[in-house]
DNA sequence: ACCTGAACACCGTTCAAGT
DNA sequence: ACCTGAACACCGTTCAAGT
């Protein structure tokens, strides 16, 4: 039986729930129609085609990523809190984030966070081009880390596992290092450690980064 | 007309060239068969199915990413050179790298680089768990940055461009910052700047990163 | 051992036709 | 304005049949 009235929002809701539960590949026009109890072609009337449907879904996700409210006393602490907030929000929508990324909208999704970062970097005393570099470096690091982390979680056990590499000659005189690398990484700890290290360096380094030695 | 003898390697070569030129989506079994001048079903005999074909392709890419030979005088310089080398290699195979990533093998592809990083971090005097953290932090940063960078290149102009955001009230008292953020980022420069900053901090920071203020 | 065409069950999309 | 089924051109994959 035909439904009385199908709205664009209903279509988007159903599509979002499909993607959230079973990933973007599970979102087929026919499957979506079945879930909605309509003919496939009705969907086309409301959203155009599959591509625009995904666009609309992504657009929604971008909107949902609201403003960022940093917490902490120092700029470094507040930047770290921005990173923490972003990580939490992204981990709640893994599939949708992947779609945002695939569609090249990652940058756009991060505009609110970028504004927060600008404010904090400014508060830390950085100005002009150097402040812009710091903002972008942190932004790239956060996004990049989360992409890598997501990838790790999805991937099955790596074929020649790290353990295989880390008993023999690779780290000859540091068994503790070998053991640490054989263990799985703790992503949250590594994330915060990385952000903290980068931020520390960016907020204290000289304008022109010519100093590389210890 | 049927070909005299089709080999698995020929199939992989043709598939790799298709992917390299026109992306993974352009790799259809039928299209591949046409490019090879065989029946579709012959391909199945040699590589099983599309999934295993992609696996084999990815496996090849992983193998091609050879050993890393760092250059430079200080450990920091040599780590930076590892980053530079990886960036160059990955940028030569954008599609294949994306496939490696999608298949969750990024980590595995980076094992040679990881070994090089271990060596340099050790040379810088770091030991045990702290050395492992440093290696992983740098590794995540490099991979993450390259994923984000690739995404930026592919993406069309972002809808509300950064310029739209960066003339009004966002950076009220730093027009130079606003101008810098309105300009497109120089990825190579940003990449090296980020790696340098992170490495500097990791090689000099105290064991427990409790210090976050300036 | 290797290759083939026919056939199956899926896709996304279009279109003329309904109300 | 909204919904429908039929049809088209694509997929990946299987299978019985060839040599």
PDB file of C-alpha atoms in Angstrom, chain B residues 81-206:
ATOM      1  CA  UNK B  81      63.598  13.090   5.844  1.00  0.00           C
ATOM      2  CA  UNK B  82      61.577   9.928   6.497  1.00  0.00           C
ATOM      3  CA  UNK B  83      58.454  12.051   6.477  1.00  0.00           C
ATOM      4  CA  UNK B  84      59.511  13.709   3.246  1.00  0.00           C
ATOM      5  CA  UNK B  85      60.234  10.389   1.547  1.00  0.00           C
ATOM      6  CA  UNK B  86      56.907   8.924   2.602  1.00  0.00           C
ATOM      7  CA  UNK B  87      55.055  11.945   1.368  1.00  0.00           C
ATOM      8  CA  UNK B  88      56.680  11.691  -2.032  1.00  0.00           C
ATOM      9  CA  UNK B  89      56.006   7.962  -2.383  1.00  0.00           C
ATOM     10  CA  UNK B  90      52.392   8.257  -1.355  1.00  0.00           C
ATOM     11  CA  UNK B  91      51.716  11.161  -3.645  1.00  0.00           C
ATOM     12  CA  UNK B  92      52.874   9.091  -6.591  1.00  0.00           C
ATOM     13  CA  UNK B  93      50.116   6.518  -6.020  1.00  0.00           C
ATOM     14  CA  UNK B  94      47.117   8.429  -4.708  1.00  0.00           C
ATOM     15  CA  UNK B  95      44.445   5.934  -5.733  1.00  0.00           C
ATOM     16  CA  UNK B  96      46.317   2.889  -4.549  1.00  0.00           C
ATOM     17  CA  UNK B  97      47.079   4.530  -1.252  1.00  0.00           C
ATOM     18  CA  UNK B  98      43.405   5.260  -0.793  1.00  0.00           C
ATOM     19  CA  UNK B  99      42.703   1.595  -1.419  1.00  0.00           C
ATOM     20  CA  UNK B 100      45.316   0.512   1.058  1.00  0.00           C
ATOM     21  CA  UNK B 101      43.688   2.805   3.563  1.00  0.00           C
ATOM     22  CA  UNK B 102      40.181   1.552   2.826  1.00  0.00           C
ATOM     23  CA  UNK B 103      41.365  -1.991   3.371  1.00  0.00           C
ATOM     24  CA  UNK B 104      42.876  -1.159   6.717  1.00  0.00           C
ATOM     25  CA  UNK B 105      46.426  -1.918   5.671  1.00  0.00           C
ATOM     26  CA  UNK B 106      47.889   1.523   6.182  1.00  0.00           C
ATOM     27  CA  UNK B 107      49.653   0.373   9.289  1.00  0.00           C
ATOM     28  CA  UNK B 108      51.222  -2.530   7.506  1.00  0.00           C
ATOM     29  CA  UNK B 109      52.420  -0.402   4.604  1.00  0.00           C
ATOM     30  CA  UNK B 110      54.253   1.752   7.083  1.00  0.00           C
ATOM     31  CA  UNK B 111      56.269  -0.954   8.750  1.00  0.00           C
ATOM     32  CA  UNK B 112      59.524  -0.079   6.929  1.00  0.00           C
ATOM     33  CA  UNK B 113      59.100   3.551   7.876  1.00  0.00           C
ATOM     34  CA  UNK B 114      58.327   2.499  11.430  1.00  0.00           C
ATOM     35  CA  UNK B 115      61.613   0.645  11.620  1.00  0.00           C
ATOM     36  CA  UNK B 116      63.465   3.719  10.439  1.00  0.00           C
ATOM     37  CA  UNK B 117      61.656   5.843  12.993  1.00  0.00           C
ATOM     38  CA  UNK B 118      62.511   3.431  15.779  1.00  0.00           C
ATOM     39  CA  UNK B 119      66.153   3.700  14.875  1.00  0.00           C
ATOM     40  CA  UNK B 120      66.156   7.486  14.888  1.00  0.00           C
ATOM     41  CA  UNK B 121      64.176   7.861  18.063  1.00  0.00           C
ATOM     42  CA  UNK B 122      66.576   5.500  19.730  1.00  0.00           C
ATOM     43  CA  UNK B 123      69.504   7.517  18.425  1.00  0.00           C
ATOM     44  CA  UNK B 124      67.909  10.597  19.934  1.00  0.00           C
ATOM     45  CA  UNK B 125      68.141   8.929  23.325  1.00  0.00           C
ATOM     46  CA  UNK B 126      64.541   7.887  23.888  1.00  0.00           C
ATOM     47  CA  UNK B 127      63.961   4.454  25.365  1.00  0.00           C
ATOM     48  CA  UNK B 128      61.189   2.009  26.145  1.00  0.00           C
ATOM     49  CA  UNK B 129      57.562   3.021  26.200  1.00  0.00           C
ATOM     50  CA  UNK B 130      58.369   6.670  25.661  1.00  0.00           C
ATOM     51  CA  UNK B 131      60.277   5.849  22.471  1.00  0.00           C
ATOM     52  CA  UNK B 132      57.354   3.738  21.283  1.00  0.00           C
ATOM     53  CA  UNK B 133      54.976   6.632  21.902  1.00  0.00           C
ATOM     54  CA  UNK B 134      57.180   8.972  19.923  1.00  0.00           C
ATOM     55  CA  UNK B 135      57.401   6.551  17.005  1.00  0.00           C
ATOM     56  CA  UNK B 136      53.673   6.078  16.892  1.00  0.00           C
ATOM     57  CA  UNK B 137      52.881   9.748  17.301  1.00  0.00           C
ATOM     58  CA  UNK B 138      55.080  10.643  14.340  1.00  0.00           C
ATOM     59  CA  UNK B 139      53.733   7.772  12.291  1.00  0.00           C
ATOM     60  CA  UNK B 140      50.122   8.748  12.933  1.00  0.00           C
ATOM     61  CA  UNK B 141      50.872  12.342  12.173  1.00  0.00           C
ATOM     62  CA  UNK B 142      52.499  11.614   8.829  1.00  0.00           C
ATOM     63  CA  UNK B 143      49.813   9.227   7.649  1.00  0.00           C
ATOM     64  CA  UNK B 144      47.020  11.426   8.910  1.00  0.00           C
ATOM     65  CA  UNK B 145      48.384  14.528   7.297  1.00  0.00           C
ATOM     66  CA  UNK B 146      48.735  12.799   3.951  1.00  0.00           C
ATOM     67  CA  UNK B 147      45.170  11.514   4.117  1.00  0.00           C
ATOM     68  CA  UNK B 148      43.860  14.975   4.838  1.00  0.00           C
ATOM     69  CA  UNK B 149      46.020  16.527   2.166  1.00  0.00           C
ATOM     70  CA  UNK B 150      44.862  14.058  -0.453  1.00  0.00           C
ATOM     71  CA  UNK B 151      41.299  14.783   0.495  1.00  0.00           C
ATOM     72  CA  UNK B 152      41.823  18.504   0.059  1.00  0.00           C
ATOM     73  CA  UNK B 153      43.281  18.122  -3.389  1.00  0.00           C
ATOM     74  CA  UNK B 154      40.397  16.030  -4.587  1.00  0.00           C
ATOM     75  CA  UNK B 155      37.681  18.200  -3.130  1.00  0.00           C
ATOM     76  CA  UNK B 156      36.124  20.917  -5.233  1.00  0.00           C
ATOM     77  CA  UNK B 157      36.030  24.433  -3.834  1.00  0.00           C
ATOM     78  CA  UNK B 158      34.531  24.243  -0.368  1.00  0.00           C
ATOM     79  CA  UNK B 159      30.982  25.552  -0.281  1.00  0.00           C
ATOM     80  CA  UNK B 160      31.237  28.417   2.202  1.00  0.00           C
ATOM     81  CA  UNK B 161      34.861  29.097   1.353  1.00  0.00           C
ATOM     82  CA  UNK B 162      37.288  30.042   4.067  1.00  0.00           C
ATOM     83  CA  UNK B 163      37.285  33.542   2.650  1.00  0.00           C
ATOM     84  CA  UNK B 164      33.621  33.938   3.553  1.00  0.00           C
ATOM     85  CA  UNK B 165      34.465  33.117   7.131  1.00  0.00           C
ATOM     86  CA  UNK B 166      37.573  35.176   7.382  1.00  0.00           C
ATOM     87  CA  UNK B 167      36.688  38.752   6.649  1.00  0.00           C
ATOM     88  CA  UNK B 168      34.145  39.566   9.382  1.00  0.00           C
ATOM     89  CA  UNK B 169      34.322  39.235  13.123  1.00  0.00           C
ATOM     90  CA  UNK B 170      36.159  35.928  13.374  1.00  0.00           C
ATOM     91  CA  UNK B 171      39.612  37.427  13.882  1.00  0.00           C
ATOM     92  CA  UNK B 172      38.723  40.940  14.968  1.00  0.00           C
ATOM     93  CA  UNK B 173      42.120  42.351  15.697  1.00  0.00           C
ATOM     94  CA  UNK B 174      44.493  40.365  13.513  1.00  0.00           C
ATOM     95  CA  UNK B 175      43.904  41.106   9.819  1.00  0.00           C
ATOM     96  CA  UNK B 176      47.162  39.362   8.916  1.00  0.00           C
ATOM     97  CA  UNK B 177      45.859  36.136  10.444  1.00  0.00           C
ATOM     98  CA  UNK B 178      42.558  36.489   8.638  1.00  0.00           C
ATOM     99  CA  UNK B 179      44.368  37.090   5.381  1.00  0.00           C
ATOM    100  CA  UNK B 180      46.626  34.086   5.928  1.00  0.00           C
ATOM    101  CA  UNK B 181      43.665  31.806   6.608  1.00  0.00           C
ATOM    102  CA  UNK B 182      41.811  33.122   3.575  1.00  0.00           C
ATOM    103  CA  UNK B 183      44.726  32.099   1.371  1.00  0.00           C
ATOM    104  CA  UNK B 184      45.018  28.413   0.458  1.00  0.00           C
ATOM    105  CA  UNK B 185      47.460  26.480   2.590  1.00  0.00           C
ATOM    106  CA  UNK B 186      50.799  25.350   1.202  1.00  0.00           C
ATOM    107  CA  UNK B 187      50.641  21.669   2.137  1.00  0.00           C
ATOM    108  CA  UNK B 188      54.301  20.829   1.779  1.00  0.00           C
ATOM    109  CA  UNK B 189      55.364  23.699   3.971  1.00  0.00           C
ATOM    110  CA  UNK B 190      52.647  22.945   6.516  1.00  0.00           C
ATOM    111  CA  UNK B 191      53.591  19.283   6.514  1.00  0.00           C
ATOM    112  CA  UNK B 192      57.262  19.901   7.256  1.00  0.00           C
ATOM    113  CA  UNK B 193      56.441  22.577   9.790  1.00  0.00           C
ATOM    114  CA  UNK B 194      54.113  20.208  11.633  1.00  0.00           C
ATOM    115  CA  UNK B 195      56.458  17.252  11.620  1.00  0.00           C
ATOM    116  CA  UNK B 196      59.301  19.466  12.787  1.00  0.00           C
ATOM    117  CA  UNK B 197      57.240  20.887  15.620  1.00  0.00           C
ATOM    118  CA  UNK B 198      56.003  17.503  16.789  1.00  0.00           C
ATOM    119  CA  UNK B 199      59.422  15.891  16.611  1.00  0.00           C
ATOM    120  CA  UNK B 200      61.027  18.746  18.482  1.00  0.00           C
ATOM    121  CA  UNK B 201      58.539  18.401  21.284  1.00  0.00           C
ATOM    122  CA  UNK B 202      58.698  14.607  21.434  1.00  0.00           C
ATOM    123  CA  UNK B 203      62.475  14.498  21.550  1.00  0.00           C
ATOM    124  CA  UNK B 204      62.733  17.082  24.306  1.00  0.00           C
ATOM    125  CA  UNK B 205      59.554  16.775  26.403  1.00  0.00           C
ATOM    126  CA  UNK B 206      59.565  15.235  29.871  1.00  0.00           C
TER     127      UNK B 206
END
